[in-house]
Short mmCIF file of C-alpha atoms and ligand atoms in Angstrom, two decimals:
data_model
loop_
_atom_site.label_atom_id
_atom_site.label_comp_id
_atom_site.label_asym_id
_atom_site.label_seq_id
_atom_site.Cartn_x
_atom_site.Cartn_y
_atom_site.Cartn_z
CA MET E 1 0.83 145.28 67.81
CA ILE E 2 0.15 147.63 70.70
CA LEU E 3 0.95 151.32 70.57
CA VAL E 4 2.30 152.60 73.92
CA THR E 5 2.45 156.38 74.39
CA GLY E 6 4.56 157.77 77.15
CA ALA E 7 6.54 154.49 77.00
CA ALA E 8 9.76 155.94 78.45
CA GLY E 9 8.02 157.15 81.62
CA TYR E 10 7.86 155.36 84.97
CA ILE E 11 4.78 153.25 84.47
CA GLY E 12 5.10 153.05 80.66
CA SER E 13 8.59 151.52 80.78
CA HIS E 14 7.55 148.85 83.34
CA THR E 15 4.48 148.03 81.29
CA CYS E 16 6.54 147.72 78.12
CA VAL E 17 8.67 145.09 79.88
CA GLU E 18 5.61 143.05 80.90
CA LEU E 19 4.10 143.31 77.40
CA LEU E 20 7.32 142.17 75.75
CA ASN E 21 7.83 139.32 78.28
CA SER E 22 4.33 138.14 77.34
CA ASP E 23 5.37 138.19 73.60
CA LEU E 24 3.06 141.04 72.74
CA GLY E 25 4.53 143.23 70.02
CA ILE E 26 4.77 146.97 70.73
CA VAL E 27 5.46 150.23 69.03
CA ALA E 28 6.44 152.97 71.49
CA ILE E 29 6.42 156.78 71.46
CA ASP E 30 7.52 159.41 73.87
CA ASP E 31 8.62 163.07 73.66
CA PHE E 32 10.98 162.71 76.63
CA SER E 33 9.43 165.74 78.27
CA ASN E 34 9.66 163.92 81.58
CA SER E 35 11.87 160.92 80.84
CA SER E 36 15.06 159.69 79.28
CA PHE E 37 15.94 157.69 76.22
CA GLN E 38 17.80 155.46 78.54
CA SER E 39 14.67 153.82 79.87
CA ILE E 40 13.86 152.59 76.37
CA ASP E 41 17.36 151.14 76.07
CA ARG E 42 16.99 149.49 79.45
CA VAL E 43 13.61 147.97 78.51
CA GLN E 44 15.34 146.34 75.54
CA LYS E 45 18.15 145.22 77.81
CA ILE E 46 15.84 143.65 80.42
CA THR E 47 13.68 141.83 77.88
CA GLY E 48 16.33 141.13 75.24
CA LYS E 49 13.75 142.31 72.68
CA LYS E 50 13.87 145.18 70.25
CA PHE E 51 10.90 147.31 69.19
CA ASP E 52 10.20 150.39 67.12
CA PHE E 53 10.49 153.60 69.11
CA TYR E 54 9.54 157.15 67.88
CA GLU E 55 10.61 160.32 69.76
CA MET E 56 7.57 162.48 69.14
CA SER E 57 4.58 164.10 70.90
CA VAL E 58 1.05 162.70 70.70
CA MET E 59 0.18 166.22 69.54
CA ASP E 60 1.95 165.56 66.28
CA THR E 61 -0.88 164.03 64.29
CA GLU E 62 1.15 163.75 61.04
CA LYS E 63 3.63 161.48 62.71
CA LEU E 64 0.85 159.58 64.48
CA GLU E 65 -0.76 158.83 61.17
CA MET E 66 2.54 157.68 59.78
CA ILE E 67 2.75 155.20 62.74
CA PHE E 68 -0.75 153.93 62.25
CA SER E 69 -0.24 153.48 58.53
CA ARG E 70 3.19 151.77 58.97
CA HIS E 71 2.27 149.42 61.78
CA ASN E 72 -0.63 147.02 62.30
CA ILE E 73 -1.94 148.49 65.54
CA GLN E 74 -4.74 146.73 67.37
CA ALA E 75 -4.82 148.66 70.67
CA VAL E 76 -3.33 151.69 72.33
CA ILE E 77 -2.16 152.15 75.95
CA HIS E 78 -2.14 155.85 76.57
CA PHE E 79 0.27 156.91 79.37
CA ALA E 80 1.53 160.12 77.80
CA GLY E 81 0.63 163.09 79.95
CA TYR E 82 1.86 165.41 82.67
CA LYS E 83 1.35 164.39 86.24
CA SER E 84 2.44 167.04 88.72
CA VAL E 85 -0.49 168.25 90.77
CA SER E 86 1.40 171.32 91.98
CA GLU E 87 2.54 172.36 88.51
CA SER E 88 -1.02 171.86 87.25
CA VAL E 89 -2.20 174.46 89.80
CA THR E 90 0.32 177.07 88.61
CA ASN E 91 0.06 176.19 84.88
CA PRO E 92 -3.34 174.65 84.26
CA LEU E 93 -3.26 175.42 80.49
CA LYS E 94 -0.20 173.28 79.98
CA TYR E 95 -2.05 170.38 81.61
CA TYR E 96 -5.33 170.87 79.68
CA GLN E 97 -3.34 171.20 76.40
CA ASN E 98 -1.25 168.13 76.85
CA ASN E 99 -3.49 165.80 78.71
CA ILE E 100 -6.83 166.61 77.12
CA THR E 101 -5.90 167.97 73.61
CA GLY E 102 -3.19 165.31 73.28
CA THR E 103 -5.74 162.62 73.95
CA LEU E 104 -8.20 164.14 71.41
CA PHE E 105 -5.58 164.16 68.76
CA LEU E 106 -4.73 160.55 69.52
CA ILE E 107 -8.35 159.44 69.38
CA GLU E 108 -8.96 161.26 66.11
CA VAL E 109 -6.15 159.25 64.50
CA MET E 110 -7.27 156.00 66.08
CA LYS E 111 -10.79 156.57 64.67
CA LYS E 112 -9.40 157.37 61.22
CA TYR E 113 -7.47 154.04 61.21
CA ASN E 114 -10.33 152.14 62.76
CA VAL E 115 -8.38 151.20 65.85
CA LYS E 116 -10.95 151.30 68.70
CA ASN E 117 -9.35 149.61 71.61
CA LEU E 118 -7.91 151.95 74.26
CA ILE E 119 -6.50 151.76 77.81
CA PHE E 120 -6.26 155.14 79.50
CA SER E 121 -4.14 156.03 82.53
CA SER E 122 -6.50 157.70 84.91
CA SER E 123 -5.88 158.32 88.65
CA ALA E 124 -7.44 157.92 92.08
CA THR E 125 -7.11 161.77 92.08
CA VAL E 126 -10.55 161.78 90.32
CA TYR E 127 -12.11 160.78 93.62
CA GLY E 128 -10.96 164.08 95.19
CA ASN E 129 -11.77 164.08 98.93
CA PRO E 130 -13.33 160.63 99.41
CA THR E 131 -16.10 160.47 102.05
CA ASN E 132 -15.58 156.74 102.64
CA VAL E 133 -12.82 154.18 102.25
CA PRO E 134 -12.20 151.78 100.65
CA ILE E 135 -12.95 153.67 97.45
CA SER E 136 -14.93 151.71 94.78
CA GLU E 137 -15.39 152.70 91.26
CA ASN E 138 -18.97 153.80 92.19
CA SER E 139 -17.69 156.26 94.75
CA LYS E 140 -18.40 159.92 93.97
CA VAL E 141 -15.85 161.67 91.80
CA GLY E 142 -14.92 165.28 92.45
CA VAL E 143 -11.59 166.77 91.65
CA THR E 144 -9.53 169.39 93.59
CA ASN E 145 -6.86 170.43 91.10
CA PRO E 146 -6.36 170.95 87.34
CA TYR E 147 -4.41 167.69 86.95
CA GLY E 148 -7.29 165.72 88.35
CA ARG E 149 -9.73 167.63 86.31
CA SER E 150 -7.78 166.86 83.11
CA LYS E 151 -8.14 163.16 83.94
CA LEU E 152 -11.83 163.40 84.79
CA ILE E 153 -12.55 165.40 81.63
CA VAL E 154 -10.76 162.74 79.46
CA GLU E 155 -12.71 159.98 81.24
CA GLU E 156 -15.98 161.74 80.41
CA ILE E 157 -14.95 162.29 76.78
CA LEU E 158 -14.07 158.65 76.43
CA ARG E 159 -17.44 157.66 77.89
CA ASP E 160 -19.19 159.90 75.27
CA ILE E 161 -17.09 158.38 72.52
CA HIS E 162 -18.13 154.86 73.58
CA ASN E 163 -21.76 155.92 73.89
CA SER E 164 -21.71 157.36 70.35
CA ASP E 165 -20.10 154.27 68.80
CA ASN E 166 -20.14 150.95 70.68
CA ASP E 167 -17.37 149.53 68.59
CA TRP E 168 -15.06 151.40 70.91
CA ASN E 169 -13.63 149.26 73.75
CA ILE E 170 -12.21 151.53 76.44
CA VAL E 171 -10.67 150.57 79.79
CA LEU E 172 -10.02 153.43 82.29
CA LEU E 173 -7.53 152.46 84.90
CA ARG E 174 -7.55 154.56 88.11
CA TYR E 175 -4.17 154.05 89.62
CA PHE E 176 -3.58 154.54 93.33
CA ASN E 177 0.03 155.18 94.43
CA PRO E 178 2.63 153.36 92.27
CA ILE E 179 6.05 152.88 93.93
CA GLY E 180 8.94 150.44 93.60
CA ALA E 181 10.90 149.54 90.56
CA HIS E 182 11.78 146.57 88.35
CA LYS E 183 13.71 144.00 90.40
CA THR E 184 16.78 144.28 88.14
CA GLY E 185 17.17 147.96 89.20
CA GLU E 186 17.44 148.92 85.52
CA ILE E 187 14.28 150.97 85.36
CA GLY E 188 12.51 153.00 88.06
CA GLU E 189 11.09 156.32 88.96
CA ASP E 190 13.41 159.19 87.96
CA PRO E 191 11.86 162.49 89.03
CA LYS E 192 13.30 165.65 87.58
CA GLY E 193 14.29 167.99 90.42
CA ARG E 194 12.62 167.73 93.82
CA PRO E 195 10.34 164.72 93.91
CA ASN E 196 6.60 165.30 94.34
CA ASN E 197 6.01 161.79 95.65
CA LEU E 198 6.96 160.21 98.95
CA LEU E 199 8.97 157.21 97.88
CA PRO E 200 11.51 158.91 95.59
CA TYR E 201 11.96 161.55 98.36
CA VAL E 202 12.53 158.84 101.01
CA SER E 203 15.07 157.07 98.75
CA GLN E 204 16.89 160.28 98.13
CA VAL E 205 17.17 161.01 101.88
CA ALA E 206 18.39 157.39 102.38
CA ILE E 207 21.15 157.85 99.78
CA GLY E 208 22.11 161.28 101.17
CA ILE E 209 20.93 163.55 98.29
CA ARG E 210 18.38 165.19 100.64
CA GLU E 211 18.59 165.84 104.31
CA LYS E 212 15.19 164.83 105.62
CA VAL E 213 11.62 163.99 104.67
CA SER E 214 8.99 166.58 105.44
CA VAL E 215 5.92 164.78 106.66
CA PHE E 216 2.91 166.91 106.00
CA GLY E 217 0.34 166.50 108.79
CA ASN E 218 0.50 164.29 111.87
CA ASP E 219 -2.91 165.06 113.12
CA TYR E 220 -5.02 163.09 110.63
CA ASP E 221 -7.56 160.53 111.95
CA THR E 222 -5.21 157.65 111.34
CA THR E 223 -3.26 155.22 113.58
CA ASP E 224 -0.16 157.45 113.84
CA GLY E 225 -1.69 160.72 112.62
CA THR E 226 0.09 160.72 109.23
CA GLY E 227 -1.65 160.31 105.87
CA VAL E 228 -2.51 156.82 104.60
CA ARG E 229 -2.22 155.83 100.95
CA ASP E 230 -2.65 152.68 98.89
CA TYR E 231 0.93 152.07 97.61
CA ILE E 232 1.18 149.54 94.81
CA HIS E 233 4.19 148.02 93.25
CA VAL E 234 4.66 149.45 89.75
CA VAL E 235 5.18 145.90 88.33
CA ASP E 236 1.79 144.81 89.73
CA LEU E 237 0.36 147.92 88.17
CA ALA E 238 2.06 147.14 84.82
CA LYS E 239 0.50 143.63 84.92
CA GLY E 240 -2.89 145.18 85.34
CA HIS E 241 -2.41 146.48 81.78
CA LEU E 242 -1.88 143.09 80.38
CA LYS E 243 -5.10 141.89 81.94
CA SER E 244 -6.81 145.00 80.56
CA ILE E 245 -5.56 144.18 76.99
CA GLU E 246 -7.14 140.76 77.37
CA LYS E 247 -10.28 142.41 78.52
CA LEU E 248 -10.35 144.83 75.50
CA TYR E 249 -10.12 141.89 73.17
CA THR E 250 -13.38 140.42 74.64
CA GLN E 251 -15.18 143.43 73.22
CA CYS E 252 -15.72 144.74 76.77
CA GLY E 253 -17.24 148.07 75.93
CA PHE E 254 -16.51 150.82 78.50
CA LYS E 255 -14.98 149.75 81.79
CA ILE E 256 -13.43 151.47 84.84
CA TYR E 257 -11.09 149.72 87.20
CA ASN E 258 -9.28 150.75 90.38
CA LEU E 259 -5.71 149.47 90.45
CA GLY E 260 -4.63 149.42 94.03
CA THR E 261 -3.88 146.76 96.71
CA GLY E 262 -6.79 147.57 99.02
CA GLN E 263 -4.39 148.10 101.91
CA GLY E 264 -3.32 151.52 103.22
CA TYR E 265 -0.06 152.42 104.82
CA SER E 266 0.82 155.63 106.71
CA VAL E 267 3.75 157.81 105.85
CA LEU E 268 5.56 156.65 109.00
CA GLU E 269 4.97 152.98 108.14
CA VAL E 270 6.56 153.53 104.76
CA ILE E 271 9.52 155.30 106.30
CA GLN E 272 9.97 152.51 108.79
CA ALA E 273 9.78 149.82 106.03
CA PHE E 274 12.28 151.76 103.99
CA GLU E 275 14.75 152.05 106.95
CA LYS E 276 14.45 148.32 107.41
CA VAL E 277 15.31 147.30 103.81
CA SER E 278 17.93 150.01 103.27
CA ASN E 279 19.49 149.72 106.75
CA ARG E 280 19.69 153.54 106.76
CA LYS E 281 18.26 156.08 109.16
CA ILE E 282 15.65 158.29 107.44
CA ASP E 283 15.35 161.65 109.23
CA TYR E 284 12.00 163.43 109.04
CA THR E 285 10.22 166.43 110.50
CA PHE E 286 6.50 167.01 110.87
CA GLU E 287 5.17 170.05 108.94
CA PRO E 288 1.60 171.39 108.82
CA ARG E 289 -0.95 169.63 106.58
CA ARG E 290 -0.75 170.77 102.96
CA SER E 291 -3.92 172.35 101.62
CA GLY E 292 -5.87 169.91 99.42
CA ASP E 293 -4.27 166.83 101.00
CA ILE E 294 -6.50 164.13 102.32
CA GLY E 295 -6.11 161.83 105.38
CA ILE E 296 -6.92 158.39 104.10
CA CYS E 297 -7.17 157.01 100.62
CA TYR E 298 -7.14 153.38 99.60
CA ALA E 299 -8.88 151.31 96.93
CA ASP E 300 -11.51 148.66 96.84
CA PRO E 301 -9.87 146.70 94.00
CA SER E 302 -12.57 143.90 93.91
CA ARG E 303 -13.90 144.78 90.53
CA ALA E 304 -10.47 144.40 88.94
CA ASN E 305 -9.93 141.25 91.06
CA VAL E 306 -13.08 139.67 89.71
CA GLU E 307 -13.39 141.03 86.18
CA LEU E 308 -9.74 141.20 85.20
CA LYS E 309 -8.58 138.36 87.38
CA TRP E 310 -5.84 140.70 88.51
CA TYR E 311 -4.44 140.98 92.00
CA ALA E 312 -1.63 143.12 93.43
CA GLU E 313 0.77 140.57 94.79
CA LYS E 314 3.75 142.55 96.12
CA LYS E 315 3.92 143.79 99.72
CA LEU E 316 5.41 147.02 101.13
CA ASP E 317 8.77 145.51 101.96
CA GLU E 318 9.33 144.40 98.39
CA MET E 319 8.13 147.77 97.12
CA CYS E 320 10.72 149.50 99.26
CA ARG E 321 13.49 146.97 98.55
CA ASP E 322 13.05 147.44 94.79
CA ALA E 323 12.87 151.20 95.03
CA TRP E 324 16.08 151.15 97.13
CA ASN E 325 17.83 148.75 94.70
CA TRP E 326 17.00 151.20 91.78
CA GLN E 327 18.26 154.19 93.89
CA VAL E 328 21.57 152.45 94.78
CA LYS E 329 22.20 151.41 91.21
CA ASN E 330 21.27 154.80 89.79
CA PRO E 331 22.01 157.33 92.48
CA ASP E 332 21.44 160.17 90.07
CA GLY E 333 18.66 158.43 88.15
CA TYR E 334 19.23 157.78 84.43
CA LYS E 335 21.82 160.51 84.43
CA SER E 336 24.17 158.20 86.43
CA HIS E 337 24.83 156.22 83.22
CA SER E 338 24.98 158.33 80.13
CA VAL E 339 26.27 155.66 77.85
CA TYR E 340 24.56 152.35 77.47
CA GLU E 341 26.43 149.57 75.83
CA GLY E 342 23.85 146.81 75.81
CA ILE E 343 22.30 144.88 72.97
CA LEU E 344 21.22 147.78 70.87
N1 NAD L 1 2.86 157.86 88.81
C1 NAD L 1 1.71 158.18 89.42
O1 NAD L 1 1.69 158.35 90.67
C2 NAD L 1 0.41 158.18 88.66
C3 NAD L 1 -0.79 158.00 89.33
C4 NAD L 1 -2.01 158.10 88.66
C5 NAD L 1 -1.95 158.26 87.21
N2 NAD L 1 -0.79 158.46 86.58
C6 NAD L 1 -0.80 158.67 85.11
O2 NAD L 1 -0.14 157.58 84.50
C7 NAD L 1 0.46 158.08 83.34
C8 NAD L 1 1.98 157.67 83.42
O3 NAD L 1 2.50 158.17 84.67
P1 NAD L 1 4.03 158.05 84.97
O4 NAD L 1 4.16 158.07 86.45
O5 NAD L 1 4.65 156.94 84.19
O6 NAD L 1 4.52 159.51 84.50
P2 NAD L 1 5.89 159.84 83.67
O7 NAD L 1 5.96 161.32 83.59
O8 NAD L 1 6.97 159.06 84.16
O9 NAD L 1 5.46 159.23 82.19
C9 NAD L 1 4.74 159.94 81.30
C10 NAD L 1 5.49 159.93 79.99
O10 NAD L 1 4.75 160.66 78.96
C11 NAD L 1 5.71 161.44 78.23
N3 NAD L 1 4.86 162.45 77.64
C12 NAD L 1 4.21 163.53 78.20
N4 NAD L 1 3.60 164.25 77.31
C13 NAD L 1 3.78 163.65 76.15
C14 NAD L 1 3.31 163.91 74.81
N5 NAD L 1 2.50 164.94 74.54
N6 NAD L 1 3.72 163.10 73.81
C15 NAD L 1 4.52 162.04 74.00
N7 NAD L 1 4.93 161.77 75.30
C16 NAD L 1 4.58 162.54 76.31
C17 NAD L 1 6.72 161.84 79.23
O11 NAD L 1 7.98 162.20 78.64
C18 NAD L 1 6.87 160.66 80.08
O12 NAD L 1 7.86 159.76 79.62
C19 NAD L 1 0.33 159.59 83.25
O13 NAD L 1 -0.77 159.84 82.41
C20 NAD L 1 -0.07 159.93 84.73
O14 NAD L 1 -0.92 161.09 84.78
C21 NAD L 1 0.46 158.40 87.30
#
């Protein structure tokens, strides 16, 4: 049985689908601070499988203990955390509390119940302003905001825990830029309010919720001057967690993997690809660079390719098509369908 924290979120829900489709049993928790109960319903609908779900925070150690005593948990995938860079700048304490303290509480309980297999959601943000691309796991880390710092601090705490007790198997996954949605259009990214990430913004412009995309910076040293990122289909990312579970069970010790495609796309390339699959015109304007933004960021995923035997397979067109399918089916996110009448 695998405990999934933050299971109702964007990456968590897609990973639950892949775990269930591979016949791995899961127990899921989420406090819905940034998600909806409907994603849990939809995961059960897509897979036709039921699982135990608890609405709770990872900060609630009493309930966590109840879960560990009730279920035979062998490993934990820890997605639960806050992820807005801008909010972390205005409210760093909120991020340090939830992302760092939450993880500490979880690890205490894991240790108490002798469950020492953990996958942690880290981020390419830990590389800060990379001096070279592609970025390998050996590239220098250096964070530029409290969100990134919360990830880096947890990474270092987890390294110390492994060093103090080699029974711990810990895989840190540094995600690049997950986009897209499940091909059924049942689950996808559902930002609350104004999206922070490019793809949800582009989809909302395409569907008419927003007027135009603001492209920050057109004077970067890239082919068309706009920022380049390593966009990865969320289902490819989810599959990386399955491979990481297999790795944990080989008693792998402490491992760090980049999960990216190794291919960068500029903002304008993404907008063009989205226009093609949606057959809609996406208006945009150029705005000045945002402070703290970087020009080019893409992964060297070769360590994950070799050691996990994991490859990102889906191309940009498919990422945009699936994101658009999700947007069209759920124009207002999970709010579009408040009553689910599926198998539950
Ligand atoms: N999406 C990205 O671009 C990205 C990139 C790199 C890393 N990450 C990390 O991956 C993880 C998942 O990201 P996501 O995009 O799915 O975000 P998300 O916000 O959609 O999912 C996180 C989930 O955790 C839940 N949660 C937050 N605090 C909790 C708590 N204390 N107890 C229980 N549940 C809690 C939220 O309600 C949400 O459902 C996060 O840790 C995030 O920092 C995301």
